[in-house]
Short mmCIF file of C-alpha atoms and ligand atoms in Angstrom, two decimals:
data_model
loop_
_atom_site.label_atom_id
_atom_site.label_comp_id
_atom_site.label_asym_id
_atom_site.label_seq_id
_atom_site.Cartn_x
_atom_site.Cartn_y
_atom_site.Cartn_z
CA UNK A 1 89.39 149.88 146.93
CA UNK A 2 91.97 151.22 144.67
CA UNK A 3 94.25 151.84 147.39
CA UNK A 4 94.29 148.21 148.40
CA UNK A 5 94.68 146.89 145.20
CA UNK A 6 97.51 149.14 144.40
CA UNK A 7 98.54 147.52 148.29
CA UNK A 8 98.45 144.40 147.33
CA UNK A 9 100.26 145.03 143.55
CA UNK A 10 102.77 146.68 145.43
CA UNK A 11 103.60 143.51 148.01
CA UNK A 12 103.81 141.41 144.80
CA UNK A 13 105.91 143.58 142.14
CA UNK A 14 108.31 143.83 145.31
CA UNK A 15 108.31 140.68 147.18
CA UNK A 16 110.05 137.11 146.08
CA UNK A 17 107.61 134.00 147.02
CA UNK A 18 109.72 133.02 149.39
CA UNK A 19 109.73 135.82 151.25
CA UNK A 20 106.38 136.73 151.39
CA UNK A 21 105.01 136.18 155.23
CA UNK A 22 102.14 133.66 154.31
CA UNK A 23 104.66 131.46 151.93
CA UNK A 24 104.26 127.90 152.58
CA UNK A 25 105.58 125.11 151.14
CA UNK A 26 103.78 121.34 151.12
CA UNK A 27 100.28 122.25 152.03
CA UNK A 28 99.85 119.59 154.09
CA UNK A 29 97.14 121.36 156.83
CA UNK A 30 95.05 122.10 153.50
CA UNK A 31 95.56 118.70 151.66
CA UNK A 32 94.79 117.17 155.17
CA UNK A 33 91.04 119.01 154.87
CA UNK A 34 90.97 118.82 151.47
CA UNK A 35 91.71 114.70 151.41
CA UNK A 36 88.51 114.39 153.65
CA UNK A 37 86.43 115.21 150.58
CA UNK A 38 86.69 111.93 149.07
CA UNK A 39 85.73 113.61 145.26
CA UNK A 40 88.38 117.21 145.31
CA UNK A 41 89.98 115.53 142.45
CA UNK A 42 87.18 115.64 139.79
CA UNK A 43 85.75 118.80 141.31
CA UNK A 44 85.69 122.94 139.84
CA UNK A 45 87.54 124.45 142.84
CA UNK A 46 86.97 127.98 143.74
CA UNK A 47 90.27 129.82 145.13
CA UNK A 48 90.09 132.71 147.10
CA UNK A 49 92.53 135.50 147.12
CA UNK A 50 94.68 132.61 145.12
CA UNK A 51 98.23 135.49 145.73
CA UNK A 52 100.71 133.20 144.27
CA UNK A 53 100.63 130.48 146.04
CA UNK A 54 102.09 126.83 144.81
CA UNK A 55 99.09 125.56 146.06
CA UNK A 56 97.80 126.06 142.44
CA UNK A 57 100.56 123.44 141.84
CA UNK A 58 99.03 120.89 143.87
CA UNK A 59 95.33 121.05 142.96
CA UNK A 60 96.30 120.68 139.14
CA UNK A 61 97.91 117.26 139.50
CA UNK A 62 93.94 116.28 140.50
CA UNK A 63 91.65 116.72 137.07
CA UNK A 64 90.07 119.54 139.34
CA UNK A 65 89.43 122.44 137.13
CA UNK A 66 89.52 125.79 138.65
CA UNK A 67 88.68 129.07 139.40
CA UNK A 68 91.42 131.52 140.30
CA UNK A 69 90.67 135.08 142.42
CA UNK A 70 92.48 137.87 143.26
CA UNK A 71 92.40 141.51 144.02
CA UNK A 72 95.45 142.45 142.70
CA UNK A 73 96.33 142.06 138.96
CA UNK A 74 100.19 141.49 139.94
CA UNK A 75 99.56 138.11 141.63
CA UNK A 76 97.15 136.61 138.72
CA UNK A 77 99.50 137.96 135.83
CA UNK A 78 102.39 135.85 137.66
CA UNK A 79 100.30 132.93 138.08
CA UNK A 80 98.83 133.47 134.36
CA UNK A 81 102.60 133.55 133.08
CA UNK A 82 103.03 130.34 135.09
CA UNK A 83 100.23 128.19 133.79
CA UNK A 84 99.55 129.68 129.82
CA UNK A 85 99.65 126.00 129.00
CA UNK A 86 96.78 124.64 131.36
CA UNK A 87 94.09 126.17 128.47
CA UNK A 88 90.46 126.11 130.17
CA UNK A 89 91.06 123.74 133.36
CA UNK A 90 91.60 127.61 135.02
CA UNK A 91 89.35 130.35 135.27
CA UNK A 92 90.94 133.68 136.08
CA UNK A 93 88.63 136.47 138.15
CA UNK A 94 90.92 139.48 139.14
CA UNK A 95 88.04 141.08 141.34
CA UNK A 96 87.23 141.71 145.40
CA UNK A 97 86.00 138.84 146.81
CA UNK A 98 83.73 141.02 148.92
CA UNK A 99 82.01 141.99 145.75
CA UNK A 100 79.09 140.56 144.42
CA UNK A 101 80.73 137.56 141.86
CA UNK A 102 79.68 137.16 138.00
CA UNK A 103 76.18 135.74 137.77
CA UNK A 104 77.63 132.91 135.38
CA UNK A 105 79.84 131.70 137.98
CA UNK A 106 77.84 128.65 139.62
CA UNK A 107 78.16 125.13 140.33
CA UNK A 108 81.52 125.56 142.27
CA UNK A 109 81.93 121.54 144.10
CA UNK A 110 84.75 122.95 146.85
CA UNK A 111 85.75 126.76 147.95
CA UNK A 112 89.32 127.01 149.22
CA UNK A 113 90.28 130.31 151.76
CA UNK A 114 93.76 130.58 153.56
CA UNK A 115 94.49 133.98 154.50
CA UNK A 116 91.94 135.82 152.35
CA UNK A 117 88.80 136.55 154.62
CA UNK A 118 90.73 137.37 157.67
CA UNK A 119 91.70 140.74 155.61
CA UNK A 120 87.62 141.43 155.39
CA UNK A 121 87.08 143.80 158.34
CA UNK A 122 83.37 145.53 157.87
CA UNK A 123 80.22 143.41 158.20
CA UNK A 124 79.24 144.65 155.14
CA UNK A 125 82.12 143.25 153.24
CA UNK A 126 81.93 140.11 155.34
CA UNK A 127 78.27 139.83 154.48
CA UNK A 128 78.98 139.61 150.71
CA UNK A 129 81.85 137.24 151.40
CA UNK A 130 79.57 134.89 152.55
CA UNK A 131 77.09 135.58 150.29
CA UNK A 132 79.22 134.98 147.35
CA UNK A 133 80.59 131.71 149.44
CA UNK A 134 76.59 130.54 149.46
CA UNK A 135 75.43 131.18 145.95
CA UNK A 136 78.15 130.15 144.16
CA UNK A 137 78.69 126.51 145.97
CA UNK A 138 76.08 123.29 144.76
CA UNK A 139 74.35 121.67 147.63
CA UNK A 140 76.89 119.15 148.82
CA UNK A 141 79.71 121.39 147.52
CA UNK A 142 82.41 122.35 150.53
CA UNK A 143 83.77 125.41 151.93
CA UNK A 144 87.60 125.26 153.74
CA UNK A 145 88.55 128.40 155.28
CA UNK A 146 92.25 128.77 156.83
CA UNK A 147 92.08 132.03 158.57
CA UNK A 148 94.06 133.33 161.56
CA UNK A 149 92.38 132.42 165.01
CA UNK A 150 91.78 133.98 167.96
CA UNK A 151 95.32 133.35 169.22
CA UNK A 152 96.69 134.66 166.22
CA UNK A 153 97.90 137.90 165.11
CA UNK A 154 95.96 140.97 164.74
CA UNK A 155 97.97 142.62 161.46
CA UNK A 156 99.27 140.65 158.00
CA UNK A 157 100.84 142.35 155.57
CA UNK A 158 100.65 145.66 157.05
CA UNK A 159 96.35 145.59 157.46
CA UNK A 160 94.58 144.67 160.33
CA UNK A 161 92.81 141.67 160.14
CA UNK A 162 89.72 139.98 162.11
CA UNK A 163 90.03 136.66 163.87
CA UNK A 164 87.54 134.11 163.67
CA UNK A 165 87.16 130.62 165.62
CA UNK A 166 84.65 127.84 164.69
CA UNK A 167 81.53 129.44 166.35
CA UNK A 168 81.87 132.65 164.04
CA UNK A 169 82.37 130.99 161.02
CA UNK A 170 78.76 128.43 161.80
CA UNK A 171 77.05 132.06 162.53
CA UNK A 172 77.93 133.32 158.90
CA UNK A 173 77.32 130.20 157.16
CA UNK A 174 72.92 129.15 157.97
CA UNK A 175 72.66 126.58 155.32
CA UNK A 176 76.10 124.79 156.01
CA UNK A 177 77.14 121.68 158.32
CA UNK A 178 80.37 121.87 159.84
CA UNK A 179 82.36 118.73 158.60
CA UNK A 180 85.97 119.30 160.98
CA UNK A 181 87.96 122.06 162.64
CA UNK A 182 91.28 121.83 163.63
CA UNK A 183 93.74 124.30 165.00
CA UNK A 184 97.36 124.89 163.53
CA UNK A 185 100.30 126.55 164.11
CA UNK A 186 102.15 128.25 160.84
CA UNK A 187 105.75 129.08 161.12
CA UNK A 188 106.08 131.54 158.81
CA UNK A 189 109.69 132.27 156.37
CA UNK A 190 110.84 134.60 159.91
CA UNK A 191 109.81 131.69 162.01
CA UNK A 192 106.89 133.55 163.66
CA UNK A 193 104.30 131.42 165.11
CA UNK A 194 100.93 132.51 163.26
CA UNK A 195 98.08 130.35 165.09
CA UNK A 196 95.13 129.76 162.49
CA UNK A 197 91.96 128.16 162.50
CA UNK A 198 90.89 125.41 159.47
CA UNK A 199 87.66 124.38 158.61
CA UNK A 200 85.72 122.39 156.44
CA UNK A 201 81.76 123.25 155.60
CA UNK A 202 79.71 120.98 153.39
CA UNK A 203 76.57 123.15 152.02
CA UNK A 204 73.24 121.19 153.29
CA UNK A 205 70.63 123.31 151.87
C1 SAM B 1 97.92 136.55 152.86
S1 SAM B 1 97.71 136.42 151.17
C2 SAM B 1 97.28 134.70 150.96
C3 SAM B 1 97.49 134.21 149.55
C4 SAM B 1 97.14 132.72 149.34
N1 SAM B 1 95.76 132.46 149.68
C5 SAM B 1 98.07 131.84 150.11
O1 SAM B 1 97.61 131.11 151.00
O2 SAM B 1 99.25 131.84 149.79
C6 SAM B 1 96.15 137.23 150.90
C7 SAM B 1 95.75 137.30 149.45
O3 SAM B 1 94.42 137.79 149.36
C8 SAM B 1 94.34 138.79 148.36
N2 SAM B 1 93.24 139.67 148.79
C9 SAM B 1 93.23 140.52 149.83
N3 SAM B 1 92.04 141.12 149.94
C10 SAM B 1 91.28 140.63 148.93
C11 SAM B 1 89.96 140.86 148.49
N4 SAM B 1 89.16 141.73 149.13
N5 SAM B 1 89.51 140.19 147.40
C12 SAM B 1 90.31 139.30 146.75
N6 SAM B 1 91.57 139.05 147.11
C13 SAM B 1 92.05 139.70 148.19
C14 SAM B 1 95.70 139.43 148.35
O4 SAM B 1 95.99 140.07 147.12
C15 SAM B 1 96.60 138.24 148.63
O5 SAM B 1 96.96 137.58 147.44
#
């Protein structure tokens, strides 16, 4: 695990934003899911393998208060720099999201993935994933996961990935109903196409 941490540090103490092969700018595929949960707003969000992205921008104009992952310390001590002034509205948890998570971390309303569980590759690892995905989430919360499809590439940043469609992600997740699915196409900063699938889960049970 230290290895790919010390990956991961190495992509961000190297690599601008802008040039990092999942940069985006606007969000609109995951403010399109996310706007079909009519309460995100007023909600504790749960991000994923959070990198760097200006996402983080986007969800604090809500009054959503948040939870911030990552593997790599790099990423989180940028986006710590970044937002010193938003006091406790952010949670920071620099840890493997295929590890079990803190027992105090509960009640989470809405989990956000793009790009995170794709890099899970072992069933074992996946299993926790979704473990951690059911215990943390209240019934009713949401689940959106953003994660390269079938069509899409089979490496990202140098690691192999898996590729999921719809039908995987319903197998993994028992006590969830799947709310929409949607393909869409990410041009990346090189202009590569990078084909991904988005989802959104509401937990039923
Ligand atoms: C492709 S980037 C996506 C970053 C961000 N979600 C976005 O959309 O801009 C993948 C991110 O997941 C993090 N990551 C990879 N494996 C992880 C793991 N097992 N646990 C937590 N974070 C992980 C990486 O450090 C990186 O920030």
């Amino acid at each position: 695990m230290k290895k790919l941490t010390e990956h991961w540090n190495g992509i961000y103490k190297k690599t601008e934003d802008e040039n990092l092969g999942w940069y985006e700018e606007g969000f609109s595929q995951t403010l399109k899911i996310l706007n079909l949960i009519p309460t995100w707003k007023e909600s504790k969000m749960f991000v994923s393998g959070v990198g760097t992205s200006g996402l983080v921008d986007e969800l604090l104009q809500s009054k959503a208060d948040l939870v911030l992952n990552d593997l790599s310390s790099e990423a989180i001590e940028k986006l710590k720099l970044k937002y010193m002034d938003m006091g406790n509205r952010i949670e920071w948890l620099c840890q493997d999201i295929s590890e079990p998570l803190p027992t105090d971390l509960k009640e989470i309303d809405i989990w956000i993935d793009r790009a995170v569980l794709h890099f899970l590759t072992d069933d074992v690892s996946i299993g926790q994933y979704f473990k951690n995905v059911t215990t943390s989430l209240n019934v009713g919360g949401y689940a959106i996961f953003a994660e390269f499809s079938k069509k899409g590439a089979t490496k990202c940043a140098g690691l192999d990935v898996r590729r999921y469609d719809i039908q995987d992600l319903k197998e993994y997740l028992p006590s969830f109903e799947c709310i929409a699915e949607e393909e869409y196409t990410f041009i990346n900063p090189k202009g590569d196409t990078r084909p991904y699938i988005y989802a959104l889960f509401s937990k039923i049970k």
